[in-house]
Coordinates of C-alpha atoms in Angstrom, one line a residue:
Chain A
M576 CA 0.0 0.0 0.0
E577 CA 1.2 3.4 -0.9
P578 CA 1.2 5.7 2.2
Y579 CA -0.9 8.8 2.4
A580 CA 0.8 11.8 0.8
A581 CA 0.3 15.2 2.3
H582 CA 1.6 18.3 0.4
V583 CA 2.7 21.1 2.6
S584 CA 3.9 24.5 1.2
L585 CA 7.1 25.9 2.4
R586 CA 7.3 29.5 3.7
W587 CA 10.1 31.8 3.0
S588 CA 10.5 32.2 6.8
D589 CA 11.1 28.5 7.2
M590 CA 14.7 29.3 6.2
D591 CA 17.1 30.2 9.0
A592 CA 20.3 32.3 8.9
Y593 CA 22.0 29.5 7.0
A594 CA 19.4 30.0 4.2
H595 CA 18.2 26.4 4.5
I596 CA 14.9 25.2 5.9
N597 CA 15.5 25.2 9.6
N598 CA 15.6 21.8 11.3
V599 CA 12.8 22.8 13.8
Q600 CA 10.6 23.9 11.0
F601 CA 10.6 20.3 9.7
L602 CA 8.6 19.4 12.8
R603 CA 6.3 22.2 11.9
L604 CA 5.8 20.8 8.4
L605 CA 5.1 17.4 10.0
E606 CA 2.4 19.0 12.2
D607 CA 0.6 20.2 9.2
A608 CA 1.0 16.8 7.5
R609 CA -0.8 15.3 10.5
V610 CA -3.6 17.9 10.4
I611 CA -4.1 17.2 6.7
A612 CA -4.0 13.4 7.0
F613 CA -6.1 13.1 10.1
R614 CA -8.9 15.0 8.4
D615 CA -8.9 12.4 5.7
W616 CA -8.3 9.3 7.9
F617 CA -11.0 9.7 10.5
D618 CA -14.7 9.3 9.9
N619 CA -16.4 12.3 11.3
P620 CA -19.9 11.0 11.8
H621 CA -20.7 13.8 14.4
G622 CA -19.6 16.4 11.9
G623 CA -16.9 18.9 12.0
R624 CA -14.5 17.9 14.7
S625 CA -11.5 15.8 13.8
L626 CA -9.3 13.6 16.1
L627 CA -7.1 16.6 16.4
D628 CA -9.8 18.6 18.0
E629 CA -11.0 15.9 20.3
G630 CA -7.9 15.4 20.5
V631 CA -4.4 14.0 20.6
L632 CA -1.2 15.0 22.4
V633 CA 2.3 14.5 21.1
S634 CA 4.3 12.5 23.6
R635 CA 7.5 11.9 21.6
H636 CA 9.2 12.9 18.3
E637 CA 12.2 11.4 16.6
I638 CA 13.6 12.9 13.4
E639 CA 16.6 12.1 11.3
Y640 CA 17.8 14.7 8.7
R641 CA 19.1 13.3 5.5
R642 CA 19.7 16.2 3.2
P643 CA 19.5 20.0 3.4
L644 CA 16.3 21.4 1.9
G645 CA 16.3 24.9 0.3
F646 CA 13.3 27.2 -0.1
R647 CA 11.3 26.6 -3.3
H648 CA 7.8 27.3 -4.4
E649 CA 6.8 23.7 -4.9
P650 CA 5.5 22.0 -1.7
V651 CA 7.2 19.1 -0.1
E652 CA 5.5 15.8 -0.1
I653 CA 5.2 14.2 3.3
R654 CA 4.4 10.5 3.2
I655 CA 2.7 9.7 6.5
W656 CA 1.4 6.4 7.8
V657 CA 0.5 4.6 11.1
S658 CA 3.5 2.7 12.5
R659 CA 2.1 1.4 15.8
I660 CA -1.4 1.1 17.3
G661 CA -1.8 0.9 21.1
G662 CA -4.6 1.0 23.6
A663 CA -4.4 4.7 24.3
G664 CA -2.3 6.1 21.5
F665 CA -0.5 5.4 18.2
D666 CA 2.6 6.3 16.3
V667 CA 2.9 7.9 12.9
A668 CA 5.9 7.6 10.7
Y669 CA 6.9 10.1 7.9
I670 CA 9.2 10.6 5.0
V671 CA 9.8 14.1 3.7
T672 CA 10.4 14.0 0.0
D673 CA 9.6 15.7 -3.3
P674 CA 6.2 15.6 -5.0
Q675 CA 5.9 13.6 -8.2
P676 CA 6.5 16.4 -10.7
L677 CA 9.7 17.4 -9.1
R678 CA 10.8 13.8 -9.0
D679 CA 10.1 13.4 -12.6
A680 CA 12.0 16.5 -13.4
V681 CA 15.2 15.0 -11.9
G682 CA 14.4 11.7 -13.6
G683 CA 15.6 9.7 -10.7
D684 CA 14.9 8.4 -7.3
A685 CA 13.0 10.5 -4.8
T686 CA 15.2 12.7 -2.6
I687 CA 14.6 12.0 1.1
Y688 CA 15.1 15.0 3.2
A689 CA 14.0 13.6 6.5
V690 CA 12.6 10.5 8.2
A691 CA 10.6 10.9 11.4
E692 CA 8.2 9.3 13.9
T693 CA 5.7 10.8 16.3
E694 CA 4.1 9.1 19.3
L695 CA 0.6 10.4 20.0
A696 CA -1.5 9.9 23.1
L697 CA -5.3 10.1 23.0
Y698 CA -6.6 12.8 25.3
D699 CA -10.0 14.0 26.5
F700 CA -9.6 17.8 26.7
T701 CA -13.0 18.2 28.4
A702 CA -12.0 15.9 31.2
S703 CA -8.3 16.7 31.0
T704 CA -7.4 13.0 31.1
P705 CA -5.9 10.4 28.8
R706 CA -8.5 8.2 27.2
R707 CA -8.8 4.8 25.6
M708 CA -9.0 4.3 21.8
R709 CA -12.5 3.9 20.4
P710 CA -13.2 1.0 18.0
S711 CA -14.0 3.4 15.2
E712 CA -10.6 5.1 15.7
R713 CA -8.8 1.8 15.7
S714 CA -10.3 0.7 12.4
S715 CA -9.5 4.1 10.9
L716 CA -5.9 3.7 12.0
E717 CA -5.6 0.1 10.8
R718 CA -6.4 1.2 7.3
Q719 CA -3.2 3.3 7.4
L720 CA -0.9 0.8 9.2
G721 CA 2.5 0.4 7.6
V722 CA 6.1 -0.5 8.5
V723 CA 8.2 1.1 11.2
A724 CA 9.9 4.4 10.4
P725 CA 12.9 3.6 8.1
F726 CA 15.5 5.3 10.3
R727 CA 19.1 4.6 9.3
R728 CA 19.8 3.5 12.8
R729 CA 18.4 3.3 16.3
R730 CA 21.3 4.1 18.5
R731 CA 22.5 2.3 21.7
Chain B
M485 CA 29.2 17.3 37.8
E486 CA 26.1 19.5 37.5
P487 CA 25.2 20.0 33.9
Y488 CA 25.2 23.5 32.3
A489 CA 21.9 25.3 32.9
A490 CA 20.6 27.6 30.2
H491 CA 17.7 29.9 31.0
V492 CA 15.4 30.5 28.1
S493 CA 12.4 32.9 28.2
L494 CA 9.1 31.7 26.9
R495 CA 7.1 33.8 24.5
W496 CA 3.4 34.2 24.6
S497 CA 3.3 32.9 21.0
D498 CA 4.9 29.6 22.1
M499 CA 1.4 28.6 23.1
D500 CA -0.7 26.9 20.5
A501 CA -4.5 26.7 20.2
Y502 CA -4.6 24.4 23.2
A503 CA -3.1 27.2 25.2
H504 CA 0.0 25.1 26.1
I505 CA 3.5 25.5 25.0
N506 CA 3.5 23.8 21.6
N507 CA 5.5 20.6 21.2
V508 CA 7.5 22.0 18.2
Q509 CA 8.3 25.1 20.2
F510 CA 10.2 22.9 22.7
L511 CA 12.7 22.2 20.0
R512 CA 12.9 26.0 19.4
L513 CA 13.8 26.4 23.1
L514 CA 16.4 23.7 22.8
E515 CA 18.0 25.6 19.9
D516 CA 18.4 28.6 22.0
A517 CA 19.8 26.5 24.9
R518 CA 22.5 25.3 22.5
V519 CA 23.3 28.8 21.3
I520 CA 23.7 30.0 24.9
A521 CA 25.7 26.9 26.0
F522 CA 28.0 26.8 23.0
R523 CA 29.1 30.4 23.5
D524 CA 30.2 29.4 27.0
W525 CA 31.7 26.0 26.2
F526 CA 34.0 26.8 23.4
D527 CA 37.1 28.8 23.6
N528 CA 37.1 31.5 21.0
P529 CA 40.7 32.4 20.6
H530 CA 40.1 33.9 17.2
G531 CA 37.4 36.2 18.6
G532 CA 33.8 36.5 17.9
R533 CA 32.8 33.3 16.0
S534 CA 31.3 30.4 18.0
L535 CA 31.0 26.8 16.9
L536 CA 27.5 27.7 15.8
D537 CA 28.9 30.1 13.3
E538 CA 31.6 27.9 12.0
G539 CA 29.4 25.7 12.3
V540 CA 27.3 22.6 13.1
L541 CA 24.4 20.9 11.5
V542 CA 21.6 19.1 13.3
S543 CA 21.4 15.6 12.0
R544 CA 18.9 14.1 14.5
H545 CA 16.5 15.0 17.3
E546 CA 14.7 12.9 19.8
I547 CA 12.4 14.4 22.4
E548 CA 10.1 12.9 25.0
Y549 CA 7.4 15.1 26.5
R550 CA 6.7 14.4 30.1
R551 CA 4.3 17.1 31.3
P552 CA 2.4 20.0 29.7
L553 CA 4.0 23.4 30.1
G554 CA 1.9 26.5 30.3
F555 CA 3.0 30.1 29.5
R556 CA 4.6 31.9 32.5
H557 CA 6.9 34.9 32.8
E558 CA 9.7 32.8 34.5
P559 CA 12.1 31.2 32.0
V560 CA 12.5 27.5 31.7
E561 CA 15.8 26.0 32.8
I562 CA 17.4 23.7 30.2
R563 CA 20.1 21.5 31.5
I564 CA 22.3 20.6 28.6
W565 CA 25.4 18.4 28.4
V566 CA 27.4 16.4 25.9
S567 CA 26.3 12.8 25.7
R568 CA 28.6 11.5 23.0
I569 CA 31.7 12.6 21.2
G570 CA 32.6 11.3 17.8
G571 CA 35.2 12.0 15.1
A572 CA 33.0 14.3 13.1
G573 CA 30.2 15.3 15.5
F574 CA 28.7 14.9 18.9
D575 CA 25.4 14.6 20.8
V576 CA 23.9 16.9 23.4
A577 CA 21.3 15.8 25.9
Y578 CA 18.8 18.0 27.6
I579 CA 16.3 18.2 30.5
V580 CA 13.7 21.0 30.4
T581 CA 12.8 21.9 33.9
D582 CA 12.1 24.9 36.2
P583 CA 14.8 27.2 37.5
Q584 CA 15.7 27.1 41.2
P585 CA 13.4 29.8 42.5
L586 CA 10.4 28.1 41.0
R587 CA 11.5 24.7 42.4
D588 CA 11.9 26.2 45.8
A589 CA 8.5 27.7 45.6
V590 CA 6.9 24.3 45.1
G591 CA 9.2 22.9 47.8
G592 CA 9.7 19.6 46.0
D593 CA 11.5 17.9 43.2
A594 CA 12.1 19.5 39.9
T595 CA 9.3 19.1 37.4
I596 CA 10.6 17.6 34.2
Y597 CA 8.7 18.8 31.1
A598 CA 10.8 17.1 28.5
V599 CA 14.0 15.1 27.9
A600 CA 15.7 15.3 24.6
E601 CA 18.8 14.6 22.6
T602 CA 20.3 16.2 19.5
E603 CA 23.0 14.7 17.2
L604 CA 25.2 17.4 15.6
A605 CA 27.6 17.1 12.7
L606 CA 30.5 19.4 12.3
Y607 CA 30.3 21.3 9.0
D608 CA 32.6 23.6 7.1
F609 CA 30.2 26.2 5.6
T610 CA 32.9 27.8 3.5
A611 CA 33.8 24.5 1.8
S612 CA 30.2 23.0 2.1
T613 CA 31.6 19.8 3.5
P614 CA 31.5 17.8 6.7
R615 CA 34.7 18.2 8.7
R616 CA 36.7 16.5 11.4
M617 CA 36.7 17.6 15.0
R618 CA 39.6 19.7 16.1
P619 CA 41.5 18.8 19.3
S620 CA 40.5 22.1 20.9
E621 CA 36.8 21.3 20.2
R622 CA 37.2 17.8 21.6
S623 CA 38.7 19.1 24.9
S624 CA 35.9 21.7 25.2
L625 CA 33.3 19.0 24.7
E626 CA 35.0 16.6 27.1
R627 CA 34.6 19.1 29.9
Q628 CA 30.8 18.9 29.4
L629 CA 30.6 15.1 29.0
G630 CA 27.8 13.4 31.0
V631 CA 25.4 10.5 30.9
V632 CA 23.2 9.4 28.0
A633 CA 19.8 11.2 27.8
P634 CA 17.5 9.8 30.5
F635 CA 14.7 8.8 28.2
R636 CA 12.1 6.6 29.8
R637 CA 12.5 4.2 27.0
R638 CA 14.1 3.5 23.8
R639 CA 11.6 1.6 21.7
R640 CA 12.1 -1.5 19.6
Chain C
M72 CA -7.5 45.9 -13.5
E73 CA -7.9 43.0 -11.1
P74 CA -5.0 42.9 -8.6
Y75 CA -2.7 39.9 -8.5
A76 CA -4.1 37.1 -6.3
A77 CA -1.7 35.0 -4.2
H78 CA -3.0 32.0 -2.4
V79 CA -1.3 31.2 0.9
S80 CA -2.0 28.1 3.0
L81 CA -2.6 28.5 6.6
R82 CA -0.8 26.4 9.1
W83 CA -2.3 25.0 12.3
S84 CA 0.4 26.8 14.2
D85 CA -0.8 30.2 12.9
M86 CA -3.4 30.0 15.6
D87 CA -2.5 31.5 19.0
A88 CA -3.9 30.6 22.4
Y89 CA -7.2 32.3 21.5
A90 CA -7.6 29.7 18.7
H91 CA -7.6 32.4 16.0
I92 CA -5.0 33.2 13.4
N93 CA -2.6 35.3 15.3
N94 CA -2.3 39.0 14.3
V95 CA 1.5 38.7 13.8
Q96 CA 1.1 35.7 11.6
F97 CA -1.0 37.8 9.2
L98 CA 2.3 39.7 8.4
R99 CA 3.9 36.3 7.8
L100 CA 1.2 35.5 5.3
L101 CA 1.8 38.8 3.6
E102 CA 5.5 38.0 3.4
D103 CA 4.7 34.8 1.4
A104 CA 2.3 36.7 -0.8
R105 CA 5.1 39.1 -1.7
V106 CA 7.4 36.1 -2.5
I107 CA 4.8 34.6 -4.7
A108 CA 3.9 37.8 -6.5
F109 CA 7.5 39.1 -7.0
R110 CA 8.4 35.9 -8.7
D111 CA 5.6 36.5 -11.2
W112 CA 6.0 40.3 -11.5
F113 CA 9.6 40.6 -12.3
D114 CA 11.3 39.5 -15.5
N115 CA 14.3 37.4 -14.7
P116 CA 16.4 37.7 -17.7
H117 CA 19.5 36.6 -15.9
G118 CA 17.8 33.5 -14.6
G119 CA 17.0 32.4 -11.1
R120 CA 17.3 35.4 -8.9
S121 CA 14.2 37.4 -8.1
L122 CA 13.9 40.9 -6.7
L123 CA 13.7 39.3 -3.3
D124 CA 17.1 37.8 -3.7
E125 CA 18.8 40.9 -5.1
G126 CA 16.9 42.3 -2.9
V127 CA 14.5 44.5 -1.0
L128 CA 14.2 45.5 2.6
V129 CA 10.9 46.2 4.4
S130 CA 11.0 49.7 5.8
R131 CA 7.4 50.0 7.0
H132 CA 4.2 48.0 7.6
E133 CA 0.7 49.1 8.3
I134 CA -2.1 46.6 8.9
E135 CA -5.7 47.0 9.8
Y136 CA -7.5 43.9 11.1
R137 CA -11.2 43.7 10.0
R138 CA -12.5 40.3 11.1
P139 CA -11.1 37.3 13.0
L140 CA -9.8 34.4 10.9
G141 CA -10.0 30.9 12.1
F142 CA -7.9 28.0 10.9
R143 CA -9.2 26.2 7.8
H144 CA -7.8 23.9 5.1
E145 CA -8.5 26.4 2.3
P146 CA -5.9 29.0 1.7
V147 CA -6.5 32.7 2.0
E148 CA -6.4 34.8 -1.0
I149 CA -4.1 37.8 -0.7
R150 CA -4.7 40.5 -3.3
I151 CA -1.6 42.4 -3.7
W152 CA -0.7 45.4 -5.9
V153 CA 1.7 48.3 -6.2
S154 CA 0.4 51.4 -4.5
R155 CA 3.4 53.7 -4.9
I156 CA 6.6 53.8 -7.0
G157 CA 9.5 55.9 -5.8
G158 CA 13.1 56.3 -6.9
A159 CA 14.6 53.9 -4.5
G160 CA 11.6 51.9 -3.3
F161 CA 7.9 51.2 -3.7
D162 CA 4.8 50.3 -1.6
V163 CA 2.6 47.3 -2.0
A164 CA -1.0 47.2 -0.7
Y165 CA -2.9 44.0 0.2
I166 CA -6.4 42.7 1.0
V167 CA -6.6 39.4 2.8
T168 CA -9.8 37.7 1.7
D169 CA -11.3 34.3 0.7
P170 CA -10.6 32.6 -2.6
Q171 CA -13.4 32.4 -5.1
P172 CA -14.7 28.9 -4.2
L173 CA -15.2 30.0 -0.6
R174 CA -16.8 33.2 -1.7
D175 CA -19.2 31.3 -3.9
A176 CA -20.1 29.0 -1.1
V177 CA -21.3 31.8 1.1
G178 CA -23.0 33.4 -1.9
G179 CA -22.2 36.9 -1.0
D180 CA -19.5 39.5 -0.9
A181 CA -16.0 38.7 -0.1
T182 CA -15.1 38.7 3.6
I183 CA -12.1 41.0 4.2
Y184 CA -9.9 39.9 7.1
A185 CA -7.3 42.5 6.8
V186 CA -6.0 45.5 4.7
A187 CA -2.3 46.2 4.8
E188 CA 0.5 48.2 3.1
T189 CA 4.3 47.6 3.1
E190 CA 7.0 50.1 2.1
L191 CA 10.0 48.4 0.5
A192 CA 13.5 49.9 -0.1
L193 CA 15.7 48.6 -2.8
Y194 CA 18.9 47.3 -1.4
D195 CA 22.2 46.0 -2.8
F196 CA 23.2 43.2 -0.5
T197 CA 26.6 42.8 -2.1
A198 CA 27.5 46.4 -1.5
S199 CA 25.3 46.7 1.6
T200 CA 23.8 50.0 0.4
P201 CA 20.5 51.3 -0.8
R202 CA 20.2 51.4 -4.5
R203 CA 18.2 53.2 -7.3
M204 CA 15.4 51.5 -9.1
R205 CA 16.3 50.1 -12.5
P206 CA 14.1 51.0 -15.5
S207 CA 13.2 47.3 -16.0
E208 CA 12.0 47.1 -12.4
R209 CA 10.0 50.3 -12.8
S210 CA 8.2 49.0 -15.8
S211 CA 7.5 45.7 -14.0
L212 CA 6.0 47.6 -11.1
E213 CA 4.0 50.0 -13.3
R214 CA 2.1 47.0 -14.7
Q215 CA 0.9 46.3 -11.1
L216 CA 0.1 49.8 -10.1
G217 CA -3.2 50.4 -8.4
V218 CA -5.0 52.5 -5.8
V219 CA -3.8 53.3 -2.3
A220 CA -4.5 50.7 0.4
P221 CA -8.2 51.0 1.3
F222 CA -7.7 51.6 5.0
R223 CA -10.8 52.6 6.9
R224 CA -8.9 55.5 8.3
R225 CA -5.6 57.2 8.5
R226 CA -5.4 58.6 12.0
R227 CA -4.3 62.0 13.1
Chain D
M244 CA 8.0 60.5 32.6
E245 CA 10.2 57.8 31.3
P246 CA 8.2 55.2 29.5
Y247 CA 8.0 51.6 30.7
A248 CA 11.0 49.5 29.5
A249 CA 10.4 45.8 28.7
H250 CA 13.4 43.6 28.0
V251 CA 12.8 40.9 25.5
S252 CA 15.4 38.3 24.6
L253 CA 16.1 37.6 20.9
R254 CA 16.1 34.0 19.6
W255 CA 18.5 32.7 17.1
S256 CA 15.5 31.8 14.9
D257 CA 14.4 35.5 14.8
M258 CA 17.0 35.8 12.0
D259 CA 15.8 35.2 8.5
A260 CA 17.8 34.1 5.5
Y261 CA 19.5 37.5 5.3
A262 CA 20.9 36.8 8.8
H263 CA 19.1 39.8 10.3
I264 CA 16.2 39.8 12.8
N265 CA 13.2 39.4 10.4
N266 CA 10.8 42.3 10.1
V267 CA 7.8 40.2 11.1
Q268 CA 9.6 39.0 14.2
F269 CA 9.8 42.6 15.4
L270 CA 6.0 42.4 15.8
R271 CA 6.5 39.2 17.8
L272 CA 8.9 41.1 20.1
L273 CA 6.3 43.8 20.5
E274 CA 3.7 41.2 21.5
D275 CA 5.9 40.0 24.3
A276 CA 6.6 43.6 25.4
R277 CA 2.8 44.1 25.8
V278 CA 2.5 40.9 27.8
I279 CA 5.3 42.0 30.1
A280 CA 4.0 45.6 30.4
F281 CA 0.3 44.7 30.9
R282 CA 1.1 42.4 33.8
D283 CA 2.7 45.4 35.5
W284 CA 0.3 48.1 34.5
F285 CA -3.0 46.6 35.5
D286 CA -4.1 46.0 39.0
N287 CA -5.2 42.4 39.3
P288 CA -7.5 42.5 42.3
H289 CA -9.2 39.3 41.3
G290 CA -5.9 37.5 41.1
G291 CA -4.1 35.9 38.2
R292 CA -5.8 37.1 35.1
S293 CA -4.4 40.1 33.3
L294 CA -6.0 42.3 30.7
L295 CA -4.5 40.1 28.1
D296 CA -6.5 37.1 29.4
E297 CA -9.8 39.1 29.7
G298 CA -8.8 40.3 27.0
V299 CA -7.8 42.6 24.2
L300 CA -7.7 42.2 20.4
V301 CA -5.2 43.9 18.1
S302 CA -7.1 45.9 15.5
R303 CA -4.1 47.8 13.9
H304 CA -0.3 47.8 13.8
E305 CA 2.0 50.3 12.3
I306 CA 5.8 49.9 12.3
E307 CA 8.6 51.8 10.9
Y308 CA 12.0 50.1 10.7
R309 CA 15.0 52.4 11.3
R310 CA 18.1 50.2 11.4
P311 CA 18.8 46.5 10.8
L312 CA 19.2 44.4 14.0
G313 CA 21.5 41.4 14.2
F314 CA 21.2 38.5 16.6
R315 CA 23.0 39.0 20.0
H316 CA 22.7 37.6 23.4
E317 CA 21.7 40.8 25.0
P318 CA 17.9 41.5 25.0
V319 CA 16.4 44.5 23.2
E320 CA 14.8 47.1 25.3
I321 CA 11.3 48.0 24.2
R322 CA 10.0 51.3 25.5
I323 CA 6.2 51.0 25.6
W324 CA 3.6 53.6 26.6
V325 CA -0.1 54.4 26.0
S326 CA -0.5 56.9 23.2
R327 CA -4.4 57.1 23.1
I328 CA -7.2 56.1 25.4
G329 CA -10.7 55.6 23.9
G330 CA -14.0 54.3 25.2
A331 CA -13.5 50.8 24.0
G332 CA -9.8 50.5 23.3
F333 CA -6.5 52.2 23.4
D334 CA -3.2 52.5 21.5
V335 CA 0.3 51.7 22.7
A336 CA 3.4 53.2 21.1
Y337 CA 6.9 51.6 21.2
I338 CA 10.5 52.3 20.5
V339 CA 12.8 49.2 20.0
T340 CA 16.3 50.1 21.3
D341 CA 19.3 48.8 23.3
P342 CA 19.3 48.4 27.1
Q343 CA 21.4 50.7 29.1
P344 CA 24.6 48.5 29.4
L345 CA 24.8 48.3 25.6
R346 CA 24.1 52.0 25.2
D347 CA 26.9 52.8 27.7
A348 CA 29.2 50.5 25.8
V349 CA 28.9 52.5 22.6
G350 CA 29.1 55.7 24.6
G351 CA 26.5 57.5 22.6
D352 CA 22.9 58.0 21.9
A353 CA 20.5 55.0 21.9
T354 CA 20.2 53.2 18.6
I355 CA 16.6 53.1 17.5
Y356 CA 15.8 49.9 15.5
A357 CA 12.1 50.5 15.1
V358 CA 9.1 52.7 16.1
A359 CA 5.7 51.2 16.2
E360 CA 2.1 51.7 17.4
T361 CA -0.7 49.1 18.0
E362 CA -4.4 49.8 18.4
L363 CA -6.1 47.5 20.8
A364 CA -9.8 46.9 21.2
L365 CA -11.2 45.6 24.5
Y366 CA -13.0 42.3 24.1
D367 CA -15.2 40.1 26.2
F368 CA -14.1 36.6 25.2
T369 CA -16.9 34.9 27.2
A370 CA -19.6 36.9 25.5
S371 CA -17.6 37.2 22.2
T372 CA -18.4 40.9 22.0
P373 CA -16.4 44.2 22.2
R374 CA -16.7 45.8 25.6
R375 CA -16.4 49.3 27.2
M376 CA -13.4 50.3 29.2
R377 CA -13.8 50.0 33.0
P378 CA -12.8 52.9 35.2
S379 CA -10.0 50.9 36.8
E380 CA -8.6 50.1 33.4
R381 CA -8.8 53.8 32.4
S382 CA -6.9 54.9 35.5
S383 CA -4.2 52.2 35.0
L384 CA -3.8 53.4 31.4
E385 CA -3.7 57.1 32.3
R386 CA -0.6 56.4 34.4
Q387 CA 1.2 55.3 31.3
L388 CA -0.1 58.0 28.9
G389 CA 2.6 59.6 26.8
V390 CA 3.1 61.2 23.4
V391 CA 2.1 59.9 20.0
A392 CA 4.4 57.4 18.4
P393 CA 7.5 59.3 17.0
F394 CA 7.1 58.1 13.4
R395 CA 9.3 59.9 10.9
R396 CA 6.3 60.5 8.8
R397 CA 2.7 59.8 8.3
R398 CA 2.2 59.5 4.6
R399 CA -0.6 60.9 2.5

């Protein structure tokens, strides 16, 4: 299965004083990839509110930078999938790469700028407590389940 | 040895729509902790330029969030130390906590908001190539060498 | 003449603790509208470098907020035009509004979220000095010349 | 009367690809100057909540950039005062400059990086409506009342 592809536009201000997309801004791009993906992944029978509203908390990030990324007008493509499903949370994995037209233009393999993984905990913001996963959420996530994040290495 | 303590002020805008300090902004705070620490850690015999200018590239981040952090006027204390020294880079580990006056005020143990680790690669921006560590850099780093980052768990 | 329309995507993080797009982030959106517009407005006979690279400095901003803007997946439309041409700089005016599909959906007039104006000074980054406008730049700007920014009021 | 002086730390990320503090980030610094000043200016008899919580909305910004500002470890000093009091809002004016030790070090007049003004509207977030100024708020503001913002020019 091909993972979900979210396209996120860069901003000129994502560059830092080295004139490259700043490493912290990569996490910002991943945040928007989640927002885009979660809207599509989760059924919203009650209308309007997504998982992000209900909501989820980030409990862990891991990111490995592979190649510097400069500013350009074309968005980045962020491939995002579920890499673990637990009773009260789940992980998503990501690859930050180029969208198809840019890949075709260079006529070669996709450039991978970063690989990352985020651990999310389900949270009930009304009651301010962690919460268990609902069956409907589990089945939504299972449709996106893929491999573990393809980090080059896990250290130690 | 007590690790180096950098004090970084929060900004009102570090809060996201949940009215907590946003998870990505924690990485932003760590960036400033490195800038503050590196100025102190490295001898600057040639005057003016720090390791960050010369410079270093972030090649990996890992961060574990422990407790939500709200906006307040008191800075956070970021304890930062060297957790690995290699031939062409090094790791720094961090604990995001409260400064002493806030800890005294609650009369108890320090609250830990996050634990993190960053892998840095030495880089020659003039030649646009990775570079080897200089002996003077190694001895500066050795003075800050501590334990591995106290993550709750390394998964898989 | 219809002014140039730049479409800029919102980010979830553009919201502040009030869960609205933060007032400072509006200026960030305007920055990207300029980057998008300037690429289209200026001939680039020498290839690759736009006016923004060569470059320009912001010397003044004025912005009037009309209505709160919430986060949504649809981009905002930023209408941007030249409102003054001088010997060493120029002004651009903007209206932040909804793109056509959103306007059609509400079946009424365009909602205006903000009106703004930026004064730009031409700058030679190589020589670190202000510079005069070139004839080719002037004719590019003249093609985008429109009215003054439609602020509700200029005070005092 | 000397205006209130808020000291705001720069962040390395306030620099943009030109390696100067980005023009939009100046507005971000002003936001924090307001947060710092408002905590001091307003009596908080009910404990804990400041005017910013209750709250206020930005309805207009005007900013004039005077000199480029580079990153440095010393904070900027933002002089902030009330420049207009109305029935349902007020204006604050600002000068972004160096704190006293830096001014002494150069042995001359204060460098002015920017002059700005913000129009604020009082807002009742519970009822989601504008609201009138309370007498206690008016007297707090009157103690900070100063001249209009010293812009070089108001155009047109």
